[in-house]
Short mmCIF file of C-alpha atoms in Angstrom, two decimals:
data_model
loop_
_atom_site.label_atom_id
_atom_site.label_comp_id
_atom_site.label_asym_id
_atom_site.label_seq_id
_atom_site.Cartn_x
_atom_site.Cartn_y
_atom_site.Cartn_z
CA MET M 1 -0.01 0.02 0.03
CA ASN M 2 1.45 3.28 -1.09
CA LEU M 3 0.98 5.74 1.74
CA HIS M 4 2.65 8.75 0.10
CA PRO M 5 0.48 11.82 0.68
CA LYS M 6 -0.26 14.29 -2.07
CA GLY M 7 1.63 17.52 -1.83
CA PHE M 8 4.69 16.08 -0.06
CA LEU M 9 8.08 15.74 -1.78
CA SER M 10 8.87 12.47 -0.01
CA SER M 11 7.60 10.47 2.94
CA ARG M 12 8.50 7.51 5.13
CA ALA M 13 6.51 5.35 7.51
CA VAL M 14 8.80 4.33 10.36
CA VAL M 15 6.61 2.50 12.86
CA THR M 16 3.24 0.82 13.11
CA ASP M 17 1.26 -0.61 16.02
CA GLY M 18 -0.49 -2.98 13.63
CA ARG M 19 -3.39 -0.64 12.84
CA LYS M 20 -1.98 2.83 12.30
CA GLN M 21 1.34 4.04 10.86
CA THR M 22 3.42 7.02 11.61
CA GLY M 23 6.54 8.67 10.32
CA ASP M 24 7.30 11.87 8.49
CA GLY M 25 7.35 13.59 5.15
CA LEU M 26 9.02 16.51 3.40
CA ALA M 27 6.38 19.26 3.15
CA ALA M 28 8.96 21.50 1.43
CA VAL M 29 12.73 21.54 1.00
CA ARG M 30 14.21 21.20 4.51
CA VAL M 31 10.79 21.22 6.10
CA THR M 32 9.71 17.86 7.67
CA HIS M 33 6.32 17.18 9.13
CA ALA M 34 5.36 14.30 11.44
CA LEU M 35 2.59 12.24 9.74
CA LEU M 36 -0.01 9.65 10.78
CA TRP M 37 -1.80 7.19 8.55
CA GLN M 38 -4.45 4.52 8.90
CA GLY M 39 -3.59 2.22 6.04
CA THR M 40 -4.16 4.58 3.09
CA ALA M 41 -2.50 7.68 1.66
CA SER M 42 -5.78 9.64 1.96
CA SER M 43 -6.01 8.88 5.62
CA MET M 44 -2.87 10.91 6.34
CA VAL M 45 -3.03 13.38 9.22
CA ASP M 46 -0.37 16.10 9.38
CA LEU M 47 0.75 16.19 13.04
CA HIS M 48 3.09 19.15 12.66
CA PRO M 49 2.73 21.46 15.73
CA ALA M 50 2.40 25.14 15.18
CA GLY M 51 5.49 27.23 15.87
CA TRP M 52 8.04 24.64 14.81
CA GLU M 53 9.95 24.19 11.54
CA ASN M 54 10.32 20.43 11.58
CA SER M 55 8.63 17.52 13.33
CA HIS M 56 9.17 13.72 13.35
CA ALA M 57 6.97 10.93 14.67
CA THR M 58 8.92 7.94 16.01
CA GLY M 59 6.46 5.89 18.02
CA ILE M 60 2.77 4.96 18.11
CA ASP M 61 0.45 3.17 20.45
CA GLY M 62 -3.30 3.35 19.65
CA LYS M 63 -4.46 6.95 19.56
CA LYS M 64 -1.15 8.47 20.77
CA GLN M 65 2.10 9.20 18.96
CA VAL M 66 5.54 10.39 20.06
CA GLY M 67 8.46 12.07 18.43
CA TYR M 68 10.08 15.42 18.42
CA ALA M 69 9.98 18.88 16.94
CA ASP M 70 12.73 21.35 16.18
CA THR M 71 13.52 24.68 14.66
CA MET M 72 16.77 25.73 13.05
CA GLY M 73 18.84 27.40 15.74
CA LYS M 74 16.53 26.19 18.50
CA THR M 75 16.76 22.92 20.41
CA GLY M 76 14.61 19.90 19.60
CA HIS M 77 11.77 19.09 22.02
CA ALA M 78 10.19 15.68 22.65
CA MET M 79 6.52 15.71 21.61
CA LEU M 80 3.42 13.70 22.45
CA TRP M 81 0.36 13.71 20.15
CA GLU M 82 -3.09 12.26 20.29
CA SER M 83 -3.65 11.91 16.55
CA THR M 84 -3.90 15.66 15.73
CA ALA M 85 -1.51 18.54 15.30
CA LYS M 86 -3.39 20.64 17.88
CA SER M 87 -3.06 17.91 20.55
CA ALA M 88 0.73 18.23 20.60
CA ILE M 89 2.16 18.31 24.13
CA ASP M 90 5.79 19.60 24.60
CA LEU M 91 7.52 17.00 26.86
CA HIS M 92 10.82 18.82 27.01
CA PRO M 93 12.18 18.85 30.57
CA GLU M 94 13.41 22.12 32.01
CA GLY M 95 17.21 22.45 32.06
CA TYR M 96 17.82 20.07 29.20
CA GLU M 97 19.52 21.16 25.99
CA ARG M 98 17.35 19.00 23.73
CA SER M 99 15.07 15.97 23.98
CA GLN M 100 13.46 13.35 21.74
CA ALA M 101 10.78 10.76 22.47
CA ASN M 102 11.35 7.40 20.82
CA GLY M 103 8.72 5.00 22.15
CA ILE M 104 5.28 4.94 23.74
CA SER M 105 3.10 2.30 25.48
CA GLY M 106 -0.17 3.39 27.11
CA SER M 107 0.37 6.42 29.24
CA LEU M 108 4.19 6.13 29.34
CA GLN M 109 6.71 7.60 26.87
CA VAL M 110 10.46 7.05 26.65
CA GLY M 111 13.26 8.78 24.87
CA THR M 112 16.47 10.79 25.37
CA GLY M 113 17.43 14.20 26.60
CA ILE M 114 20.76 16.06 26.57
CA LEU M 115 21.83 17.50 29.92
CA ASN M 116 25.28 19.13 30.34
CA GLY M 117 26.38 17.59 27.05
CA HIS M 118 25.42 14.04 27.93
CA ASN M 119 22.50 11.89 26.70
CA HIS M 120 20.12 10.76 29.45
CA ALA M 121 17.47 8.07 28.92
CA LEU M 122 14.16 9.63 29.95
CA LEU M 123 10.65 8.41 30.94
CA TRP M 124 7.59 10.58 30.82
CA GLN M 125 3.98 10.14 31.83
CA GLY M 126 2.29 12.61 29.47
CA THR M 127 3.84 15.87 30.68
CA ALA M 128 7.19 17.65 30.86
CA ARG M 129 6.91 17.81 34.60
CA SER M 130 6.61 14.08 34.81
CA THR M 131 10.15 13.52 33.38
CA PHE M 132 12.09 10.84 35.16
CA ASP M 133 15.86 10.34 34.45
CA LEU M 134 16.32 6.58 33.87
CA GLN M 135 20.08 7.04 34.04
CA SER M 136 19.63 7.60 37.77
CA LEU M 137 18.91 3.88 38.12
CA LEU M 138 22.17 2.86 36.45
CA PRO M 139 25.41 2.23 38.47
CA ASP M 140 28.14 4.85 38.62
CA GLY M 141 30.31 4.74 35.55
CA TYR M 142 27.62 5.35 32.95
CA GLU M 143 27.83 8.78 31.39
CA ASN M 144 25.38 8.51 28.45
CA SER M 145 22.13 6.60 28.00
CA GLU M 146 19.28 6.37 25.60
CA ALA M 147 15.78 4.77 25.82
CA ALA M 148 14.55 3.30 22.59
CA GLY M 149 11.33 1.53 23.39
CA ILE M 150 8.82 0.45 26.07
CA ASP M 151 6.48 -2.52 26.09
CA GLU M 152 2.97 -3.00 27.43
CA LEU M 153 4.36 -4.15 30.82
CA GLY M 154 6.42 -0.97 31.23
CA ASN M 155 9.79 -2.60 30.41
CA ILE M 156 12.19 -0.26 28.70
CA THR M 157 14.98 -1.07 26.29
CA GLY M 158 17.90 1.13 25.42
CA LYS M 159 21.63 1.46 25.74
CA ALA M 160 24.14 3.14 28.00
CA TYR M 161 27.81 4.09 27.69
CA ASP M 162 30.18 2.46 30.19
CA LYS M 163 32.93 5.04 30.44
CA ILE M 164 35.17 2.68 32.49
CA ASN M 165 35.23 -0.11 29.89
CA HIS M 166 34.62 2.23 26.99
CA ARG M 167 31.64 0.46 25.46
CA TRP M 168 27.89 0.76 24.90
CA ASN M 169 25.84 -1.80 26.83
CA ILE M 170 22.30 -2.84 25.92
CA ILE M 171 20.07 -1.98 28.92
CA LEU M 172 16.69 -3.31 30.05
CA TRP M 173 14.95 -1.28 32.65
CA GLN M 174 12.38 -3.70 34.15
CA ARG M 175 9.25 -2.64 35.96
CA ILE M 176 9.12 -4.77 39.12
CA GLY M 177 6.26 -4.27 41.56
CA GLY M 178 5.45 -0.93 40.09
CA LEU M 179 9.04 0.31 40.40
CA LEU M 180 11.56 0.63 37.73
CA GLN M 181 14.84 -1.22 38.23
CA LYS M 182 17.88 -1.74 36.07
CA MET G 1 9.22 -10.46 13.92
CA GLN G 2 12.12 -8.44 12.59
CA VAL G 3 12.46 -6.15 9.56
CA GLY G 4 15.17 -4.46 7.61
CA GLN G 5 16.67 -4.66 4.14
CA ALA G 6 19.02 -6.90 2.14
CA SER G 7 20.69 -6.81 -1.26
CA GLY G 8 22.69 -9.34 -3.30
CA GLN G 9 22.41 -11.77 -6.19
CA ALA G 10 18.83 -12.59 -5.40
CA THR G 11 17.86 -8.95 -5.75
CA ASN G 12 20.07 -8.09 -8.69
CA GLY G 13 22.00 -5.83 -6.39
CA ASP G 14 18.87 -3.79 -5.53
CA THR G 15 17.95 -3.16 -1.88
CA HIS G 16 14.79 -4.94 -0.82
CA ALA G 17 12.79 -4.77 2.37
CA VAL G 18 12.88 -8.04 4.24
CA LEU G 19 10.81 -9.60 7.02
CA TRP G 20 12.27 -12.26 9.36
CA ARG G 21 10.70 -14.42 12.04
CA SER G 22 13.80 -15.03 14.16
CA THR G 23 15.65 -17.26 11.63
CA ILE G 24 17.58 -16.78 8.40
CA GLN G 25 15.48 -19.29 6.66
CA SER G 26 12.32 -17.35 7.44
CA ALA G 27 13.30 -14.35 5.37
CA VAL G 28 10.53 -12.91 3.20
CA ASP G 29 11.23 -10.40 0.42
CA LEU G 30 8.76 -7.57 0.97
CA ASN G 31 9.80 -5.51 -2.10
CA PRO G 32 6.64 -4.20 -3.81
CA ALA G 33 6.27 -4.93 -7.52
CA GLY G 34 7.74 -2.22 -9.80
CA VAL G 35 9.98 -0.95 -7.02
CA ASN G 36 13.78 -1.14 -7.16
CA PHE G 37 14.49 0.16 -3.62
CA SER G 38 12.64 -0.60 -0.42
CA VAL G 39 13.58 -0.71 3.25
CA ALA G 40 11.36 -1.88 6.14
CA LEU G 41 11.76 0.40 9.10
CA GLY G 42 9.23 -0.96 11.59
CA CYS G 43 6.69 -3.61 12.43
CA GLY G 44 3.81 -4.13 14.69
CA GLY G 45 0.98 -6.69 14.83
CA MET G 46 0.83 -8.12 11.31
CA GLN G 47 2.09 -4.93 9.62
CA GLN G 48 5.39 -3.76 8.38
CA VAL G 49 6.21 -0.17 7.39
CA GLY G 50 9.05 1.48 5.52
CA VAL G 51 10.02 3.34 2.44
CA ALA G 52 10.11 2.39 -1.22
CA HIS G 53 10.85 4.14 -4.48
CA ALA G 54 10.98 3.26 -8.14
CA GLY G 55 12.69 6.50 -9.00
CA GLU G 56 12.00 9.59 -7.04
CA PRO G 57 10.84 10.52 -4.49
CA LEU G 58 10.98 8.14 -1.53
CA VAL G 59 7.44 7.35 -0.45
CA ALA G 60 5.97 5.84 2.69
CA ALA G 61 4.75 2.25 2.33
CA GLN G 62 2.72 -0.18 4.28
CA ILE G 63 4.13 -3.51 3.21
CA ALA G 64 2.32 -6.85 3.29
CA PRO G 65 4.39 -10.15 2.80
#
């Protein structure tokens, strides 16, 4: 099924939950919009939030989508949508240089934020104020981390850089008894 | 289920979207007819998504095996 929407220079679908698809498309040269489909090109919904130059959708679960928006010369912010552009919620945590949401399951979103020049895996529950730094659950010695996805049980996959052994390790943050643990 | 892309003799050097179910032998060529480049980027449920193009531009595709 060709999902390419009319009026866009190019497009890509990057993730599906089995019913809907999300990704992005070039609305003009160097202008990318987050897009949502439900199986056909004509079903496309432009999720691009007002006030931003570019947006990208990277995750979907039912009626909600995550990704990020950015503007040239301005930092990128993690975004949460509920299937419309107007529904966009800025998840960017205060004090961070930039952020990006990569995955969503139910009411939880995961991604990455840059703080003092280092990536931190982040968890949100629908608002910027709910930001939780998943790197705080890792042992000393990790200086960068990223969260890539979250499943329906709240388990989070990602990676973290071990600065002692100079390597990236794959990390699973497991939800045990309502609490997240490494 | 895993998705990605592959190229080689079987694809005449073109890049084709591929679906796997945990083994090499399970590989399924998802390349749509008339397309000489496709990449699967994600999957969920019974669906796979990615990009494909027969020339220009790259277009979003929902791919069924």
